[in-house]
XYZ file of N, CA and C in Angstrom:
648
model
N -54.563 -133.797 118.499
C -55.868 -134.440 118.605
C -56.875 -133.752 117.688
N -56.858 -132.427 117.687
C -57.771 -131.649 116.866
C -57.539 -131.930 115.392
N -56.254 -132.060 115.001
C -55.930 -132.328 113.600
C -56.467 -133.691 113.184
N -56.394 -134.668 114.077
C -56.906 -135.995 113.771
C -58.398 -135.965 113.520
N -59.117 -135.165 114.329
C -60.567 -135.039 114.166
C -60.888 -134.416 112.821
N -60.125 -133.384 112.442
C -60.332 -132.712 111.158
C -60.061 -133.664 110.013
N -58.950 -134.438 110.121
C -58.604 -135.399 109.076
C -59.673 -136.464 108.927
N -60.205 -136.948 110.076
C -61.245 -137.964 110.021
C -62.515 -137.415 109.383
N -62.849 -136.157 109.695
C -64.034 -135.524 109.110
C -63.861 -135.350 107.617
N -62.659 -134.927 107.206
C -62.363 -134.733 105.785
C -62.446 -136.054 105.033
N -61.878 -137.114 105.630
C -61.921 -138.429 105.000
C -63.351 -138.925 104.877
N -64.157 -138.660 105.918
C -65.558 -139.073 105.892
C -66.329 -138.347 104.799
N -66.055 -137.032 104.646
C -66.718 -136.250 103.610
C -66.344 -136.759 102.225
N -65.064 -137.026 102.012
C -64.606 -137.508 100.708
C -65.203 -138.880 100.400
N -65.328 -139.720 101.425
C -65.945 -141.031 101.229
C -67.401 -140.871 100.824
N -68.074 -139.881 101.456
C -69.469 -139.620 101.114
C -69.625 -139.125 99.690
N -68.723 -138.225 99.266
C -68.758 -137.716 97.894
C -68.508 -138.842 96.890
N -67.547 -139.723 97.206
C -67.226 -140.832 96.316
C -68.420 -141.768 96.170
N -69.076 -142.063 97.299
C -70.247 -142.935 97.265
C -71.358 -142.304 96.441
N -71.574 -140.986 96.641
C -72.613 -140.284 95.886
C -72.326 -140.311 94.393
N -71.065 -140.040 94.029
C -70.685 -140.031 92.613
C -70.822 -141.421 92.011
N -70.401 -142.441 92.763
C -70.486 -143.823 92.284
C -71.933 -144.231 92.049
N -72.797 -143.863 92.982
C -74.220 -144.209 92.853
C -74.835 -143.548 91.623
N -74.489 -142.279 91.386
C -75.022 -141.565 90.223
C -74.552 -142.212 88.920
N -73.283 -142.602 88.896
C -72.733 -143.248 87.699
C -73.419 -144.582 87.455
N -73.618 -145.357 88.531
C -74.271 -146.663 88.397
C -75.697 -146.522 87.898
N -76.414 -145.511 88.397
C -77.793 -145.268 87.951
C -77.816 -144.891 86.473
N -76.877 -144.007 86.085
C -76.810 -143.564 84.684
C -76.507 -144.738 83.755
N -75.557 -145.594 84.159
C -75.202 -146.759 83.341
C -76.393 -147.706 83.212
N -77.109 -147.916 84.303
C -78.276 -148.804 84.286
C -79.335 -148.271 83.328
N -79.577 -146.950 83.371
C -80.584 -146.349 82.497
C -80.165 -146.460 81.028
N -78.876 -146.259 80.770
C -78.377 -146.363 79.386
C -78.522 -147.788 78.867
N -78.198 -148.765 79.711
C -78.307 -150.168 79.311
C -79.756 -150.549 79.015
N -80.660 -150.055 79.865
C -82.077 -150.373 79.669
C -82.602 -149.759 78.372
N -82.188 -148.512 78.123
C -82.611 -147.843 76.894
C -82.037 -148.550 75.671
N -80.784 -148.962 75.763
C -80.135 -149.662 74.650
C -80.814 -151.002 74.381
N -81.202 -151.676 75.459
C -81.880 -152.962 75.313
C -83.196 -152.801 74.576
N -83.926 -151.714 74.915
C -85.195 -151.443 74.254
C -84.994 -151.177 72.760
N -83.880 -150.530 72.434
C -83.604 -150.171 71.039
C -82.872 -151.284 70.287
N -82.508 -152.350 70.999
C -81.803 -153.440 70.349
C -80.350 -153.134 70.049
N -79.762 -152.246 70.848
C -78.366 -151.852 70.645
C -77.479 -152.603 71.623
N -76.352 -153.152 71.112
C -75.396 -153.874 71.958
C -74.324 -152.896 72.431
N -74.191 -152.769 73.739
C -73.213 -151.838 74.310
C -71.965 -152.573 74.796
N -70.861 -151.827 74.792
C -69.614 -152.285 75.401
C -69.093 -153.591 74.802
N -69.376 -153.816 73.523
C -68.833 -154.999 72.871
C -67.332 -154.782 72.685
N -66.545 -155.753 73.029
C -65.096 -155.574 72.963
C -64.424 -156.731 72.237
N -63.345 -156.403 71.574
C -62.557 -157.425 70.878
C -61.184 -157.564 71.532
N -61.078 -157.086 72.784
C -59.810 -157.160 73.499
C -59.401 -158.603 73.737
N -58.122 -158.865 73.558
C -57.582 -160.188 73.831
C -57.312 -160.316 75.330
N -57.184 -161.541 75.841
C -56.846 -161.737 77.254
C -55.548 -161.011 77.629
N -54.595 -160.985 76.694
C -53.321 -160.299 76.949
C -53.535 -158.799 77.133
N -54.410 -158.218 76.293
C -54.691 -156.785 76.398
C -55.400 -156.470 77.709
N -56.348 -157.321 78.094
C -57.064 -157.109 79.351
C -56.118 -157.211 80.545
N -55.158 -158.136 80.447
C -54.182 -158.283 81.529
C -53.300 -157.039 81.633
N -52.881 -156.511 80.487
C -52.075 -155.288 80.481
C -52.831 -154.131 81.124
N -54.126 -154.046 80.810
C -54.947 -152.974 81.379
C -55.062 -153.125 82.886
N -55.258 -154.341 83.353
C -55.358 -154.582 84.796
C -54.062 -154.215 85.513
N -52.945 -154.583 84.903
C -51.637 -154.253 85.493
C -51.435 -152.739 85.523
N -51.833 -152.078 84.434
C -51.684 -150.622 84.356
C -52.537 -149.926 85.416
N -53.756 -150.395 85.602
C -54.660 -149.776 86.584
C -54.165 -149.958 88.016
N -53.373 -151.007 88.235
C -52.844 -151.262 89.576
C -51.538 -150.509 89.838
N -50.986 -149.879 88.802
C -49.732 -149.139 88.946
C -49.960 -147.895 89.813
N -48.949 -147.546 90.591
C -49.093 -146.413 91.517
C -49.427 -145.110 90.790
N -48.869 -144.918 89.599
C -49.170 -143.703 88.829
C -50.650 -143.636 88.456
N -51.206 -144.778 88.070
C -52.627 -144.817 87.717
C -53.480 -144.539 88.942
N -53.061 -145.072 90.071
C -53.822 -144.891 91.314
C -53.838 -143.431 91.754
N -52.667 -142.782 91.750
C -52.625 -141.403 92.249
C -53.201 -140.406 91.243
N -53.139 -140.729 89.945
C -53.749 -139.825 88.970
C -55.274 -139.921 89.043
N -55.784 -141.105 89.367
C -57.225 -141.258 89.589
C -57.624 -140.551 90.881
N -56.756 -140.640 91.867
C -56.996 -139.953 93.135
C -57.050 -138.443 92.912
N -56.174 -137.938 92.038
C -56.184 -136.508 91.721
C -57.529 -136.095 91.117
N -58.016 -136.872 90.157
C -59.286 -136.559 89.507
C -60.405 -136.484 90.536
N -60.382 -137.393 91.508
C -61.408 -137.387 92.541
C -61.260 -136.180 93.465
N -60.026 -135.820 93.801
C -59.801 -134.655 94.655
C -60.303 -133.369 93.991
N -60.169 -133.293 92.676
C -60.698 -132.135 91.940
C -62.212 -132.086 92.092
N -62.857 -133.247 91.913
C -64.303 -133.329 92.076
C -64.725 -132.857 93.467
N -64.036 -133.350 94.492
C -64.361 -132.993 95.874
C -64.158 -131.500 96.109
N -63.063 -130.958 95.598
C -62.762 -129.536 95.843
C -63.850 -128.631 95.257
N -64.249 -128.898 94.041
C -65.261 -128.045 93.419
C -66.625 -128.215 94.078
N -66.931 -129.420 94.524
C -68.195 -129.640 95.222
C -68.192 -128.903 96.566
N -67.067 -129.011 97.274
C -66.972 -128.413 98.601
C -66.888 -126.884 98.538
N -66.274 -126.361 97.485
C -66.062 -124.909 97.396
C -66.997 -124.225 96.412
N -68.116 -124.877 96.116
C -69.127 -124.259 95.259
C -69.559 -122.883 95.753
N -69.873 -122.744 97.069
C -70.274 -121.429 97.584
C -69.195 -120.357 97.398
N -67.934 -120.773 97.509
C -66.824 -119.833 97.336
C -66.787 -119.298 95.909
N -66.968 -120.194 94.943
C -66.955 -119.791 93.541
C -68.197 -118.979 93.198
N -69.325 -119.351 93.825
C -70.567 -118.602 93.599
C -70.432 -117.167 94.094
N -69.820 -117.003 95.258
C -69.654 -115.654 95.816
C -68.743 -114.797 94.956
N -67.784 -115.449 94.294
C -66.891 -114.718 93.394
C -67.689 -114.125 92.234
N -68.537 -114.936 91.602
C -69.363 -114.447 90.503
C -70.355 -113.406 90.958
N -70.955 -113.630 92.135
C -71.935 -112.673 92.663
C -71.288 -111.323 92.955
N -70.068 -111.369 93.436
C -69.351 -110.130 93.729
C -69.148 -109.294 92.468
N -68.834 -109.976 91.366
C -68.646 -109.285 90.092
C -69.963 -108.669 89.624
N -71.054 -109.440 89.716
C -72.364 -108.939 89.292
C -72.812 -107.749 90.139
N -72.549 -107.828 91.444
C -72.916 -106.714 92.335
C -72.170 -105.443 91.951
N -70.903 -105.583 91.625
C -70.115 -104.409 91.236
C -70.594 -103.836 89.904
N -71.032 -104.723 89.001
C -71.566 -104.259 87.716
C -72.831 -103.450 87.953
N -73.732 -103.978 88.796
C -74.996 -103.297 89.078
C -74.776 -101.961 89.778
N -73.761 -101.919 90.622
C -73.468 -100.677 91.346
C -72.617 -99.708 90.535
N -72.131 -100.185 89.378
C -71.305 -99.332 88.527
C -69.927 -99.076 89.072
N -69.416 -100.008 89.871
C -68.089 -99.805 90.479
C -67.098 -100.876 90.026
N -67.468 -101.629 88.983
C -66.569 -102.667 88.496
C -65.342 -102.046 87.845
N -64.183 -102.439 88.327
C -62.937 -101.941 87.767
C -62.367 -102.962 86.774
N -61.521 -102.492 85.911
C -60.947 -103.352 84.876
C -60.191 -104.526 85.484
N -59.489 -104.280 86.583
C -58.719 -105.336 87.228
C -59.626 -106.422 87.792
N -60.813 -105.998 88.317
C -61.775 -106.972 88.838
C -62.200 -107.946 87.745
N -62.521 -107.400 86.582
C -62.960 -108.233 85.461
C -61.806 -109.106 84.959
N -60.619 -108.540 84.914
C -59.439 -109.280 84.474
C -59.181 -110.465 85.397
N -59.280 -110.243 86.713
C -59.072 -111.314 87.692
C -60.129 -112.400 87.546
N -61.380 -111.994 87.380
C -62.479 -112.948 87.268
C -62.314 -113.829 86.029
N -62.003 -113.197 84.895
C -61.832 -113.957 83.661
C -60.631 -114.897 83.754
N -59.598 -114.431 84.445
C -58.411 -115.273 84.632
C -58.721 -116.497 85.477
N -59.454 -116.310 86.573
C -59.836 -117.417 87.442
C -60.728 -118.396 86.688
N -61.667 -117.855 85.916
C -62.570 -118.703 85.138
C -61.794 -119.555 84.133
N -60.791 -118.970 83.519
C -59.971 -119.711 82.552
C -59.188 -120.828 83.236
N -58.632 -120.544 84.413
C -57.862 -121.563 85.130
C -58.772 -122.705 85.595
N -59.988 -122.374 86.021
C -60.948 -123.394 86.434
C -61.293 -124.303 85.263
N -61.498 -123.699 84.095
C -61.798 -124.492 82.900
C -60.635 -125.407 82.528
N -59.417 -124.906 82.704
C -58.223 -125.716 82.429
C -58.175 -126.929 83.346
N -58.416 -126.702 84.626
C -58.387 -127.792 85.607
C -59.432 -128.858 85.268
N -60.644 -128.412 84.980
C -61.718 -129.369 84.683
C -61.486 -130.094 83.355
N -60.904 -129.384 82.393
C -60.659 -129.984 81.079
C -59.684 -131.154 81.180
N -58.670 -131.025 82.054
C -57.623 -132.040 82.150
C -57.766 -132.942 83.369
N -58.823 -132.751 84.137
C -59.043 -133.485 85.377
C -58.905 -134.999 85.203
N -59.530 -135.545 84.178
C -59.492 -136.990 83.937
C -58.470 -137.379 82.865
N -58.109 -136.423 82.011
C -57.213 -136.739 80.898
C -55.830 -137.184 81.362
N -55.364 -136.637 82.470
C -54.051 -137.037 82.999
C -54.053 -138.536 83.298
N -55.108 -138.994 83.960
C -55.228 -140.415 84.296
C -55.315 -141.278 83.043
N -56.147 -140.880 82.087
C -56.326 -141.678 80.873
C -55.032 -141.770 80.059
N -54.309 -140.658 79.960
C -53.050 -140.673 79.194
C -52.004 -141.544 79.886
N -51.967 -141.505 81.200
C -51.013 -142.340 81.927
C -51.378 -143.819 81.817
N -52.671 -144.122 81.843
C -53.099 -145.511 81.656
C -52.623 -146.036 80.306
N -52.800 -145.219 79.279
C -52.379 -145.630 77.941
C -50.861 -145.834 77.886
N -50.141 -144.903 78.506
C -48.682 -145.019 78.526
C -48.241 -146.290 79.245
N -48.865 -146.579 80.376
C -48.498 -147.749 81.170
C -48.831 -149.055 80.446
N -49.922 -149.062 79.693
C -50.304 -150.266 78.956
C -49.361 -150.554 77.792
N -48.674 -149.525 77.312
C -47.785 -149.694 76.153
C -46.315 -149.529 76.520
N -46.018 -149.724 77.809
C -44.671 -149.458 78.312
C -43.646 -150.521 77.904
N -44.100 -151.724 77.607
C -43.176 -152.790 77.208
C -42.887 -152.671 75.715
N -41.643 -152.366 75.379
C -41.275 -152.114 73.990
C -40.598 -153.322 73.345
N -40.901 -153.491 72.087
C -40.176 -154.448 71.264
C -39.279 -153.612 70.352
N -38.018 -153.450 70.758
C -37.113 -152.545 70.045
C -36.783 -153.023 68.631
N -37.187 -154.246 68.305
C -36.973 -154.729 66.941
C -37.917 -154.040 65.962
N -39.066 -153.608 66.489
C -40.049 -152.948 65.613
C -40.481 -151.582 66.131
N -40.065 -151.215 67.337
C -40.460 -149.934 67.916
C -39.242 -149.064 68.202
N -39.425 -147.775 68.052
C -38.357 -146.832 68.339
C -38.278 -146.578 69.846
N -37.078 -146.420 70.353
C -36.873 -146.228 71.786
C -37.490 -144.923 72.283
N -37.541 -143.917 71.402
C -38.080 -142.608 71.775
C -39.480 -142.390 71.206
N -39.598 -142.552 69.887
C -40.869 -142.279 69.208
C -41.804 -143.489 69.294
N -42.419 -143.636 70.449
C -43.375 -144.724 70.643
C -44.585 -144.216 71.415
N -45.634 -145.000 71.393
C -46.915 -144.572 71.976
C -46.815 -144.281 73.469
N -46.034 -145.092 74.176
C -45.901 -144.904 75.624
C -45.298 -143.537 75.946
N -44.197 -143.204 75.262
C -43.564 -141.905 75.500
C -44.465 -140.751 75.065
N -45.173 -140.942 73.947
C -46.067 -139.894 73.472
C -47.188 -139.617 74.461
N -47.799 -140.678 74.979
C -48.878 -140.523 75.956
C -48.356 -139.933 77.261
N -47.183 -140.389 77.687
C -46.593 -139.877 78.928
C -46.238 -138.402 78.804
N -45.756 -138.004 77.611
C -45.412 -136.595 77.420
C -46.650 -135.717 77.502
N -47.741 -136.167 76.890
C -48.990 -135.405 76.971
C -49.458 -135.321 78.426
N -49.339 -136.427 79.159
C -49.719 -136.427 80.575
C -48.894 -135.408 81.358
N -47.592 -135.329 81.057
C -46.722 -134.354 81.731
C -47.113 -132.928 81.387
N -47.475 -132.686 80.143
C -47.893 -131.350 79.712
C -49.184 -130.942 80.425
N -50.140 -131.867 80.476
C -51.417 -131.578 81.125
C -51.237 -131.396 82.632
N -50.310 -132.153 83.204
C -50.016 -132.003 84.630
C -49.421 -130.635 84.911
N -48.510 -130.187 84.044
C -47.890 -128.863 84.206
C -48.929 -127.752 84.088
N -49.814 -127.865 83.110
C -50.866 -126.853 82.934
C -51.806 -126.830 84.140
N -52.113 -128.002 84.661
C -52.982 -128.088 85.831
C -52.290 -127.502 87.064
N -51.004 -127.775 87.209
C -50.232 -127.183 88.312
C -50.278 -125.665 88.259
N -50.043 -125.117 87.083
C -50.060 -123.661 86.921
C -51.426 -123.080 87.269
N -52.479 -123.779 86.857
C -53.836 -123.301 87.121
C -54.136 -123.328 88.617
N -53.760 -124.409 89.278
C -54.009 -124.511 90.726
C -53.193 -123.493 91.509
N -52.006 -123.160 91.026
C -51.186 -122.151 91.705
C -51.861 -120.780 91.661
N -52.548 -120.493 90.558
C -53.303 -119.236 90.457
C -54.448 -119.236 91.475
N -55.154 -120.366 91.562
C -56.253 -120.464 92.533
C -55.725 -120.407 93.964
N -54.545 -120.973 94.194
C -53.932 -120.937 95.523
C -53.687 -119.498 95.962
N -53.182 -118.673 95.055
C -52.901 -117.267 95.375
C -54.176 -116.452 95.565
N -55.237 -116.840 94.867
C -56.470 -116.040 94.880
C -57.387 -116.413 96.042
N -57.568 -117.711 96.294
C -58.493 -118.160 97.332
C -57.735 -118.503 98.607
N -57.472 -117.482 99.419
C -56.687 -117.669 100.639
C -57.350 -118.663 101.597
N -58.694 -118.655 101.628
C -59.412 -119.511 102.569
C -59.401 -120.984 102.186
N -58.950 -121.290 100.989
C -58.937 -122.689 100.528
C -57.520 -123.181 100.261
N -56.533 -122.496 100.792
C -55.148 -122.814 100.452
C -54.693 -124.182 100.953
N -55.177 -124.614 102.116
C -54.748 -125.913 102.641
C -55.162 -127.057 101.720
N -56.406 -127.012 101.238
C -56.894 -128.052 100.332
C -56.158 -128.001 98.993
N -55.943 -126.784 98.501
C -55.250 -126.636 97.220
C -53.808 -127.113 97.331
N -53.193 -126.863 98.477
C -51.817 -127.314 98.682
C -51.721 -128.836 98.589
N -52.693 -129.538 99.150
C -52.718 -131.011 99.044
C -52.763 -131.447 97.583
N -53.551 -130.741 96.776
C -53.686 -131.069 95.360
C -52.383 -130.774 94.615
N -51.754 -129.660 94.947
C -50.475 -129.308 94.314
C -49.404 -130.353 94.619
N -49.375 -130.812 95.854
C -48.401 -131.839 96.243
C -48.643 -133.128 95.449
N -49.909 -133.493 95.282
C -50.241 -134.702 94.532
C -49.849 -134.569 93.061
N -50.101 -133.415 92.471
C -49.712 -133.187 91.077
C -48.195 -133.233 90.903
N -47.473 -132.683 91.867
C -46.007 -132.737 91.823
C -45.522 -134.186 91.887
N -46.210 -134.987 92.683
C -45.862 -136.403 92.795
C -46.114 -137.118 91.464
N -47.249 -136.814 90.832
C -47.559 -137.400 89.525
C -46.490 -137.003 88.515
N -46.112 -135.745 88.530
C -45.099 -135.223 87.616
C -43.763 -135.949 87.820
N -43.352 -136.091 89.069
C -42.076 -136.725 89.402
C -42.072 -138.202 89.000
N -43.122 -138.923 89.353
C -43.165 -140.358 89.076
C -43.313 -140.649 87.588
N -44.014 -139.774 86.864
C -44.139 -139.956 85.416
C -42.781 -139.779 84.741
N -42.034 -138.770 85.171
C -40.708 -138.528 84.606
C -39.758 -139.680 84.905
N -39.913 -140.289 86.073
C -39.059 -141.423 86.444
C -39.460 -142.689 85.680
N -40.746 -142.904 85.512
C -41.249 -144.101 84.830
C -40.981 -144.041 83.326
N -41.037 -142.807 82.781
C -40.848 -142.615 81.332
C -39.752 -141.555 81.107
N -38.495 -141.912 81.349
C -37.398 -140.941 81.282
C -37.193 -140.337 79.892
N -37.692 -140.997 78.848
C -37.527 -140.475 77.484
C -38.752 -139.736 76.972
N -39.751 -139.551 77.828
C -41.006 -138.942 77.379
C -40.802 -137.537 76.813
N -39.974 -136.741 77.475
C -39.774 -135.356 77.031
C -39.025 -135.286 75.707
N -38.357 -136.381 75.316
C -37.646 -136.396 74.044
C -38.581 -136.713 72.872
N -39.771 -137.203 73.186
C -40.729 -137.558 72.141
C -41.123 -136.301 71.356
N -41.126 -136.412 70.043
C -41.505 -135.291 69.176
C -42.941 -135.488 68.723
N -43.810 -134.589 69.147
C -45.219 -134.668 68.750
C -45.389 -134.051 67.364
N -45.821 -134.818 66.390
C -45.985 -134.282 65.042
C -46.932 -133.086 65.031
N -46.458 -132.010 64.429
C -47.274 -130.816 64.332
C -47.194 -129.899 65.538
N -46.534 -130.354 66.629
C -46.433 -129.545 67.840
C -44.994 -129.229 68.216
N -44.152 -130.256 68.216
C -42.769 -130.092 68.684
C -41.760 -129.961 67.556
N -42.190 -130.152 66.321
C -41.264 -130.094 65.191
C -40.824 -128.660 64.960
N -39.557 -128.501 64.623
C -39.024 -127.165 64.358
C -38.683 -127.001 62.889
């Protein structure tokens, strides 16, 4: 019973964060449109064909697109909810500096955590965008496209790389922030699911050779 109450509270909080983020985005878009109108600038003009729009809609409805978007939102929620935790980490370092008791390991740990946080935020949305692109280009015409070296596999491979880097970063945070391990574990499970489903959807992705990166 207690777990159900906690789950309901967590779901309510996440719904509140989503609503807040959505409202801010809508306000920002409205302000940009109004400013553009004043300047005589046409925004969001598109030359997409009906076929391209249909492909995008199908891709957005795919389970991989849904859970990768869910991951991006969970990252947003985690950082919003654990702001005080991250603030206390920085304050602890500053206090030790002022007291002259900062040890090399303390600074090493802090810089390491900061780097992992930057990695997570850098790839937070990119995983979703790369998977969307891969899903939109998943139908191949083998008469003109290579079975391995194609846009879908290339995008999927990048998504897998970014997912792996994000997993590694979250594992570091999991070991460091004992009080937030339950939430981080949920995120790790979701990333593992994204990794598994991407590999299943694009079995040749890892064979794709990225020019300038994978060539030997």
